[in-house]
JSON list of N, CA and C in Angstrom, two decimals:
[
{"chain": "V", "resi": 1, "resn": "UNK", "atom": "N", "xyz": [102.68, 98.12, 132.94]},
{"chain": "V", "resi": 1, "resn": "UNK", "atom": "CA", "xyz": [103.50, 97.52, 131.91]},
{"chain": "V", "resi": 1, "resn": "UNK", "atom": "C", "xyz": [104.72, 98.37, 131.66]},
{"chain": "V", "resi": 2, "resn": "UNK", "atom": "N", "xyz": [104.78, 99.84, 131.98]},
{"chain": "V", "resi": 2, "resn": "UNK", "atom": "CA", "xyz": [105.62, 100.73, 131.21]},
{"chain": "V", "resi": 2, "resn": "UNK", "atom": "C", "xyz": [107.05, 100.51, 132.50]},
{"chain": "V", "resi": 3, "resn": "UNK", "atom": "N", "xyz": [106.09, 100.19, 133.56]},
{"chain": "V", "resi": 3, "resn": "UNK", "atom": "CA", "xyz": [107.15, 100.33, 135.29]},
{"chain": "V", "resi": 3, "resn": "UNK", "atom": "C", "xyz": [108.13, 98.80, 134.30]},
{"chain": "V", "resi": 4, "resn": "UNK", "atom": "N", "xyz": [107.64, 97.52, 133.87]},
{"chain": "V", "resi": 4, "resn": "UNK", "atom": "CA", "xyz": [108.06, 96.52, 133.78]},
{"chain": "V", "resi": 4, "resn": "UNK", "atom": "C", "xyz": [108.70, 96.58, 131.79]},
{"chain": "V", "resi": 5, "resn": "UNK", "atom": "N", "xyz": [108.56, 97.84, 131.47]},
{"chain": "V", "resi": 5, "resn": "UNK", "atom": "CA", "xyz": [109.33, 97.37, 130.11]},
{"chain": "V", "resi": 5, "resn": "UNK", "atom": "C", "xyz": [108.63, 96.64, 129.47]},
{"chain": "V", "resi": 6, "resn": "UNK", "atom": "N", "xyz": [107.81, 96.21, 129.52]},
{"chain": "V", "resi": 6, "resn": "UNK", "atom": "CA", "xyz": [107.07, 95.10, 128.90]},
{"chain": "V", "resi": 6, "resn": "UNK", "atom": "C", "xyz": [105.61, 95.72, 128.06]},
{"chain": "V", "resi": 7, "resn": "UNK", "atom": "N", "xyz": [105.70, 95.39, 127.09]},
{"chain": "V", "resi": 7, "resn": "UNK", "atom": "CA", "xyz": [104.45, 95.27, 125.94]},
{"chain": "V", "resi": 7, "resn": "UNK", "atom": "C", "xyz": [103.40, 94.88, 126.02]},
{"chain": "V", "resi": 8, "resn": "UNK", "atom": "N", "xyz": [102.25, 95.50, 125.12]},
{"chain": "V", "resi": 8, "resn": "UNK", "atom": "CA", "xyz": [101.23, 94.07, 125.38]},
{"chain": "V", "resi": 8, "resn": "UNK", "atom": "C", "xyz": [101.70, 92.95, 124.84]},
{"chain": "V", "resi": 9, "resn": "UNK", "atom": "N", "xyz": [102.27, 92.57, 123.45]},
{"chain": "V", "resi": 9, "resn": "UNK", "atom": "CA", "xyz": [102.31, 91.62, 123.34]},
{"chain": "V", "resi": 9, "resn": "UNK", "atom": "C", "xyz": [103.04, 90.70, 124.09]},
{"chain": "V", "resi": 10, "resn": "UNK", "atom": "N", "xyz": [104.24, 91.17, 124.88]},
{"chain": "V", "resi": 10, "resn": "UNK", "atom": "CA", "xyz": [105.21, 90.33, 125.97]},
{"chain": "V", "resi": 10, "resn": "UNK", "atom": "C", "xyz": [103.51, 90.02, 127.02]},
{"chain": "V", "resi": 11, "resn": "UNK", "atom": "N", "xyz": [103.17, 90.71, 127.40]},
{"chain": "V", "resi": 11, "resn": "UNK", "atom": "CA", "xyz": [102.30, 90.61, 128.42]},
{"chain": "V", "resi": 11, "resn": "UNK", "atom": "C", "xyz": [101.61, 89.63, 128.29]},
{"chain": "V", "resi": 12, "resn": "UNK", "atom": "N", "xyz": [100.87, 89.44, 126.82]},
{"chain": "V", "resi": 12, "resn": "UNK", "atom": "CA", "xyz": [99.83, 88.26, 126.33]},
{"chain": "V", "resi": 12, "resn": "UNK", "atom": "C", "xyz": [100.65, 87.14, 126.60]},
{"chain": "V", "resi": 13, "resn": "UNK", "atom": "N", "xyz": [101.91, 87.36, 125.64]},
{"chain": "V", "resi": 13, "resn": "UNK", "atom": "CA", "xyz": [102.64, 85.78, 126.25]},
{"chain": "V", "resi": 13, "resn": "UNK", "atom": "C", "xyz": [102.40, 85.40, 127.13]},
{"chain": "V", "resi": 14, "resn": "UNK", "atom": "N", "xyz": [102.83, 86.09, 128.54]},
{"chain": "V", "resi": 14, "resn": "UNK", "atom": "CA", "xyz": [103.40, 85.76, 129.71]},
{"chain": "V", "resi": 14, "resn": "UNK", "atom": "C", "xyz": [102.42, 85.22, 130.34]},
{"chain": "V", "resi": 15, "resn": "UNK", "atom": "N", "xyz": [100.91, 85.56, 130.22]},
{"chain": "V", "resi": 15, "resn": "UNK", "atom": "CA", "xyz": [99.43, 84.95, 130.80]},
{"chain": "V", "resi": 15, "resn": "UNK", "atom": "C", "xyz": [99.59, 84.14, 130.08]},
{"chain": "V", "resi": 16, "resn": "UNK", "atom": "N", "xyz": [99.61, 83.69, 128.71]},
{"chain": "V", "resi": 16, "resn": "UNK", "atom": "CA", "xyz": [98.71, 83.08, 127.94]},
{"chain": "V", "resi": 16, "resn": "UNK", "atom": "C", "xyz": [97.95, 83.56, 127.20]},
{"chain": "V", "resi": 17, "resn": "UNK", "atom": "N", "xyz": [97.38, 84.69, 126.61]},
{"chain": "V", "resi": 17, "resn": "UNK", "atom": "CA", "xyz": [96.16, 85.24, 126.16]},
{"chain": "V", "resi": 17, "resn": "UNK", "atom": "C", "xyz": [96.67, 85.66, 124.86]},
{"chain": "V", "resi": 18, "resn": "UNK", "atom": "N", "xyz": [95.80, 86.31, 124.46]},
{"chain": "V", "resi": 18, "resn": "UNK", "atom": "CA", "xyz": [96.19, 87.44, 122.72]},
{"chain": "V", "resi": 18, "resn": "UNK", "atom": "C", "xyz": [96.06, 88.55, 123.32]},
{"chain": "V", "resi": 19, "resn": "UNK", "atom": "N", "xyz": [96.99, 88.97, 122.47]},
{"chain": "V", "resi": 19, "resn": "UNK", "atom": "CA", "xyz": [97.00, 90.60, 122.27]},
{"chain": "V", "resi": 19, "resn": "UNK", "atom": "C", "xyz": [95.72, 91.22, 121.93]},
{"chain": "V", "resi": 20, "resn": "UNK", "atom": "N", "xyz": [95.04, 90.23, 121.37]},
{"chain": "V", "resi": 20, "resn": "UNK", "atom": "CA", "xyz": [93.42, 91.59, 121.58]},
{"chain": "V", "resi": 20, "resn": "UNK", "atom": "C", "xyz": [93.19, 91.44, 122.96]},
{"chain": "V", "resi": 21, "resn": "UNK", "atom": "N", "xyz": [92.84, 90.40, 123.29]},
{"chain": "V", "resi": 21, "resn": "UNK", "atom": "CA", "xyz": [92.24, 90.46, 124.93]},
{"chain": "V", "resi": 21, "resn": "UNK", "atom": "C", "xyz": [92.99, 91.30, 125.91]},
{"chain": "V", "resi": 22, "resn": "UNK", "atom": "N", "xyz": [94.41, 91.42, 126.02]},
{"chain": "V", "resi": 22, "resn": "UNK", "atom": "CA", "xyz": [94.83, 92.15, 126.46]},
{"chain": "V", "resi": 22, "resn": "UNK", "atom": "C", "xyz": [94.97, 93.72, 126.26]},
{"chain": "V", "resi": 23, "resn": "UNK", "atom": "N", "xyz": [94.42, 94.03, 125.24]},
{"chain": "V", "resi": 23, "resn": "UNK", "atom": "CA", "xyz": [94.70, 95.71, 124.48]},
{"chain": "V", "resi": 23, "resn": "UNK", "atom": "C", "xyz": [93.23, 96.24, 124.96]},
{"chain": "V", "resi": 24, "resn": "UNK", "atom": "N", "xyz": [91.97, 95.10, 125.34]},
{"chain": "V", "resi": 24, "resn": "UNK", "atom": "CA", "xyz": [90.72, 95.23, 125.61]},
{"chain": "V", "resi": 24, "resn": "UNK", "atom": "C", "xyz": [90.66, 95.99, 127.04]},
{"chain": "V", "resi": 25, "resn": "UNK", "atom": "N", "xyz": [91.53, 95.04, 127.63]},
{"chain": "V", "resi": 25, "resn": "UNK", "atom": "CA", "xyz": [91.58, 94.99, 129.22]},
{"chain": "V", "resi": 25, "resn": "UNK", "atom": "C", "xyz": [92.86, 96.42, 129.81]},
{"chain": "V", "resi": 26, "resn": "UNK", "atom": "N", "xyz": [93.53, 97.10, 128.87]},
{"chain": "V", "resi": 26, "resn": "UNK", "atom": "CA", "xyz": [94.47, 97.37, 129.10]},
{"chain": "V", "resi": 26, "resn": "UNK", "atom": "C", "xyz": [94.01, 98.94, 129.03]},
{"chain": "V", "resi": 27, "resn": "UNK", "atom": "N", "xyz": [92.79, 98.59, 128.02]},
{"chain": "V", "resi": 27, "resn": "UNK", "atom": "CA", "xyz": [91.90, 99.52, 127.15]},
{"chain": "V", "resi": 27, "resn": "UNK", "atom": "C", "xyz": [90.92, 99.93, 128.21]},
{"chain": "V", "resi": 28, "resn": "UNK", "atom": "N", "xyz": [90.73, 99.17, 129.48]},
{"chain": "V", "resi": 28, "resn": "UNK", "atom": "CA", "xyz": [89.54, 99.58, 130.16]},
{"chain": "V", "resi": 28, "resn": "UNK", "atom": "C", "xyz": [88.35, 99.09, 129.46]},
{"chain": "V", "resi": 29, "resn": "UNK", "atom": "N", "xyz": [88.07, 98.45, 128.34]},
{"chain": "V", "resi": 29, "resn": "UNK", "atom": "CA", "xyz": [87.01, 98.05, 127.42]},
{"chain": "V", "resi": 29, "resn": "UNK", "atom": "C", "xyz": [86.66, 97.08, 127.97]},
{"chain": "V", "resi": 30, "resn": "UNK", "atom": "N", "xyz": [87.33, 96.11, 128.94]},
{"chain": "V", "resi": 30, "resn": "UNK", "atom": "CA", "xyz": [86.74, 94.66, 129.31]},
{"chain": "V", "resi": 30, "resn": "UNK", "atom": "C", "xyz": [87.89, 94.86, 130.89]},
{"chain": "V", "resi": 31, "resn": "UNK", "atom": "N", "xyz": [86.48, 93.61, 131.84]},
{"chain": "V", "resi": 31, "resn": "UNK", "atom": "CA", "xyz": [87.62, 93.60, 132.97]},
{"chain": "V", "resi": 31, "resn": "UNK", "atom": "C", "xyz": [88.65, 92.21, 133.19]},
{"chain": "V", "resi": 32, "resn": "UNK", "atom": "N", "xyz": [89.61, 92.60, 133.36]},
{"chain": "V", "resi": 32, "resn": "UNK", "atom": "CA", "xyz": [90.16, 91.35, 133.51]},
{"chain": "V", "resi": 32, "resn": "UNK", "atom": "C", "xyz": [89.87, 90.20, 134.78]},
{"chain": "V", "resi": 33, "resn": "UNK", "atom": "N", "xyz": [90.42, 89.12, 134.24]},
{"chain": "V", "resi": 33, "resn": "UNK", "atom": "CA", "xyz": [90.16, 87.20, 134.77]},
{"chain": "V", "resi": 33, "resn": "UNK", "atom": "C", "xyz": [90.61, 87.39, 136.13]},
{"chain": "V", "resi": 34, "resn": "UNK", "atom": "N", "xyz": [89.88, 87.24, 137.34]},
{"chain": "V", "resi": 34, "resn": "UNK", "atom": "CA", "xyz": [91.22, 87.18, 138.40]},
{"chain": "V", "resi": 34, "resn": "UNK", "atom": "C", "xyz": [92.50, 86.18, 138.06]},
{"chain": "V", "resi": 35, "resn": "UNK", "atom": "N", "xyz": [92.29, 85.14, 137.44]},
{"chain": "V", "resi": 35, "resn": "UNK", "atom": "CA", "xyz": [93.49, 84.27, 137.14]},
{"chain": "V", "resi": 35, "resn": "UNK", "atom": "C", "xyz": [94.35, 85.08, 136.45]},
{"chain": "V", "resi": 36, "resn": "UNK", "atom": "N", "xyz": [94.17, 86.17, 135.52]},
{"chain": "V", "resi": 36, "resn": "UNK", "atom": "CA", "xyz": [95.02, 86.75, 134.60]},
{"chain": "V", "resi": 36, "resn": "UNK", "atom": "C", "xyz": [95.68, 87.89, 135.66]},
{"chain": "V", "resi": 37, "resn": "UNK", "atom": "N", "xyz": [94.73, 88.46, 136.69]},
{"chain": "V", "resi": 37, "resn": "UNK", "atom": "CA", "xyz": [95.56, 89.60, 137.57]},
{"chain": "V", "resi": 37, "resn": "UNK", "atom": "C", "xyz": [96.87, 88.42, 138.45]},
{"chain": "V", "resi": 38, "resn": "UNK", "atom": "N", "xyz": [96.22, 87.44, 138.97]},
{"chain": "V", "resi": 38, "resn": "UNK", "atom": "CA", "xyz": [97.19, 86.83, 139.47]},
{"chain": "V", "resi": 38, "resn": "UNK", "atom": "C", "xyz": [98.46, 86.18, 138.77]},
{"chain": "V", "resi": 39, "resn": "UNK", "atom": "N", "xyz": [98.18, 86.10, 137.45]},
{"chain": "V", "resi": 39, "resn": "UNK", "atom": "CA", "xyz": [99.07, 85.35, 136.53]},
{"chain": "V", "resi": 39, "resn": "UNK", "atom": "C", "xyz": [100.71, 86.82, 136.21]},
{"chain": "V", "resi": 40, "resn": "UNK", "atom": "N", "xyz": [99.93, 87.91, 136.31]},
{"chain": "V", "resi": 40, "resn": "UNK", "atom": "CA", "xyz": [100.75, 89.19, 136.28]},
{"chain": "V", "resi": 40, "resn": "UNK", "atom": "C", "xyz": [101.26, 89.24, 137.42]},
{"chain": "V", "resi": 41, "resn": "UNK", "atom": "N", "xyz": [100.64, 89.34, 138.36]},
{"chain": "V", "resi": 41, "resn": "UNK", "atom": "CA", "xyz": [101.18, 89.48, 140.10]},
{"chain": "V", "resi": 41, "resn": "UNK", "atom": "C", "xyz": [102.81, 88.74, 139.82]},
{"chain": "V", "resi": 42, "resn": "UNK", "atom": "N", "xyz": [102.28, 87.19, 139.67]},
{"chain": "V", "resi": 42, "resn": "UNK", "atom": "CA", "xyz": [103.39, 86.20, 139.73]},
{"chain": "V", "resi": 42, "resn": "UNK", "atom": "C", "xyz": [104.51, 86.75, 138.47]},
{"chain": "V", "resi": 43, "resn": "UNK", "atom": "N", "xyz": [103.91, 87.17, 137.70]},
{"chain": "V", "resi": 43, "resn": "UNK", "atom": "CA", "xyz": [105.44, 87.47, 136.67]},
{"chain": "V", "resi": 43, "resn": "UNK", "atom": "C", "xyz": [105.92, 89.01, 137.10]},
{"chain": "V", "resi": 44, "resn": "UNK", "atom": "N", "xyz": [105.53, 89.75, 137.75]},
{"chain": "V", "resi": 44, "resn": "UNK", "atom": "CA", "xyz": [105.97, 90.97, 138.09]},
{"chain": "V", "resi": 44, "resn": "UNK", "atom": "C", "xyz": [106.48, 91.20, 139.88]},
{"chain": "V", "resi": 45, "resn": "UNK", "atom": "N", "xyz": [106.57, 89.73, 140.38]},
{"chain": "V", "resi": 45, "resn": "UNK", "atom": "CA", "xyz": [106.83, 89.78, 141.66]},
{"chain": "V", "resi": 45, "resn": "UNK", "atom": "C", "xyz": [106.42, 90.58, 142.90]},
{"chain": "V", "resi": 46, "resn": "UNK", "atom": "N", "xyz": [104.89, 90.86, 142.59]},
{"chain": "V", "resi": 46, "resn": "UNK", "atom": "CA", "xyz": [104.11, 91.78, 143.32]},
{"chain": "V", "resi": 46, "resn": "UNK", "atom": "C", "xyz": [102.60, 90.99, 143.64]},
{"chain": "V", "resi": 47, "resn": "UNK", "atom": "N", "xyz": [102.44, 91.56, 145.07]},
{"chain": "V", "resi": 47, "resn": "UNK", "atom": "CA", "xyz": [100.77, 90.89, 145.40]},
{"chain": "V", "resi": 47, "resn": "UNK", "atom": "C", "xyz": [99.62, 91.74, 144.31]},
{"chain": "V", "resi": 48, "resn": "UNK", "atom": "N", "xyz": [98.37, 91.29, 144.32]},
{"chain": "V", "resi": 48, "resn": "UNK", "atom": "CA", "xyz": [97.06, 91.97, 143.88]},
{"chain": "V", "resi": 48, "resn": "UNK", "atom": "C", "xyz": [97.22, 92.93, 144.27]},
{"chain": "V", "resi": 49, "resn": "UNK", "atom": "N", "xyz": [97.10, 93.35, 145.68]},
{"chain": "V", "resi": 49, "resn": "UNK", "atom": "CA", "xyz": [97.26, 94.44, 146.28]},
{"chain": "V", "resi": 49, "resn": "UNK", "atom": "C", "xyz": [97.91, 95.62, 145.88]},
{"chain": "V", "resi": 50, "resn": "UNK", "atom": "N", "xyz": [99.09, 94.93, 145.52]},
{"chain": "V", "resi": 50, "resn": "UNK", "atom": "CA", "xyz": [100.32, 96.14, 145.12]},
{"chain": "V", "resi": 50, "resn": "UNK", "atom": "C", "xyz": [99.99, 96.40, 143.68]},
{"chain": "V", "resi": 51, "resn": "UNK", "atom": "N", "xyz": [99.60, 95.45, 143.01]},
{"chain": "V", "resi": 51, "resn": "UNK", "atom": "CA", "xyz": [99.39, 95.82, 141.88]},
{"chain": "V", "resi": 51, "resn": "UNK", "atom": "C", "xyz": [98.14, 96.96, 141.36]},
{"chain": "V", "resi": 52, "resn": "UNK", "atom": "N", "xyz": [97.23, 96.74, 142.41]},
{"chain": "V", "resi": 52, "resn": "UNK", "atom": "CA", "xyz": [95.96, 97.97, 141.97]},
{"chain": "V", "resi": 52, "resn": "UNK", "atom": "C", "xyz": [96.13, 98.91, 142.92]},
{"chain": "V", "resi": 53, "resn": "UNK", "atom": "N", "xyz": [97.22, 98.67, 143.89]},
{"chain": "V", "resi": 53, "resn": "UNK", "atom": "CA", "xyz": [97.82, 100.18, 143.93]},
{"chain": "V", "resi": 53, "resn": "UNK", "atom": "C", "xyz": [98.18, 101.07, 143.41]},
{"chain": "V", "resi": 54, "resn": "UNK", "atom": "N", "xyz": [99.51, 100.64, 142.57]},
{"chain": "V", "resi": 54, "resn": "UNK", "atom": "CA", "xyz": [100.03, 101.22, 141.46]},
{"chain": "V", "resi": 54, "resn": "UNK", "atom": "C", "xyz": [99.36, 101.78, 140.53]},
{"chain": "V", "resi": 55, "resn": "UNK", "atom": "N", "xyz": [97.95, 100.63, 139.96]},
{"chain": "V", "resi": 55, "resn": "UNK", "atom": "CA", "xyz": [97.29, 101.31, 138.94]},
{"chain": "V", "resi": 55, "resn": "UNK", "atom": "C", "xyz": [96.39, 102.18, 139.00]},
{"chain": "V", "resi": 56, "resn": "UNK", "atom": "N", "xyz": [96.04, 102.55, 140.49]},
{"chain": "V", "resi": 56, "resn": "UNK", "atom": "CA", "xyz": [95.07, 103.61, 140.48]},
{"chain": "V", "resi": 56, "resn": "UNK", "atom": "C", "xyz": [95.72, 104.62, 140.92]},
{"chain": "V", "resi": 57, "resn": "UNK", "atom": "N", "xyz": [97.15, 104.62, 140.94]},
{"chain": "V", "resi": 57, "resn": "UNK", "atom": "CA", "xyz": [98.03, 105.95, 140.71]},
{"chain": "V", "resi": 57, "resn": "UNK", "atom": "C", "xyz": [97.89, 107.14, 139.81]}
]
């Protein structure tokens, strides 16, 4: 989120979700939807792949 400027709450928008669900998942407290990793992929112009690349940086 920090690479993209973006918030949780921009983030919740952008799936669809709330800001709790996302602060959960963001939190490591819950795992996220594959629809929701893919729903990020598509707004951050990056595959799955690239994306849990990055995050296990």
């Amino acid at each position: 989120m920090g690479i993209h400027r973006m918030s949780g709450r921009e983030l919740a928008k952008t799936i669809g979700r709330g800001e709790t669900y996302v602060r959960e998942r963001v939190g490591d407290e819950k795992e996220w939807a594959l629809s929701d990793i893919a729903k990020i992929c598509d707004a951050w112009g990056m595959s799955p792949e690239e994306l849990i690349s990055r995050a296990s940086q």
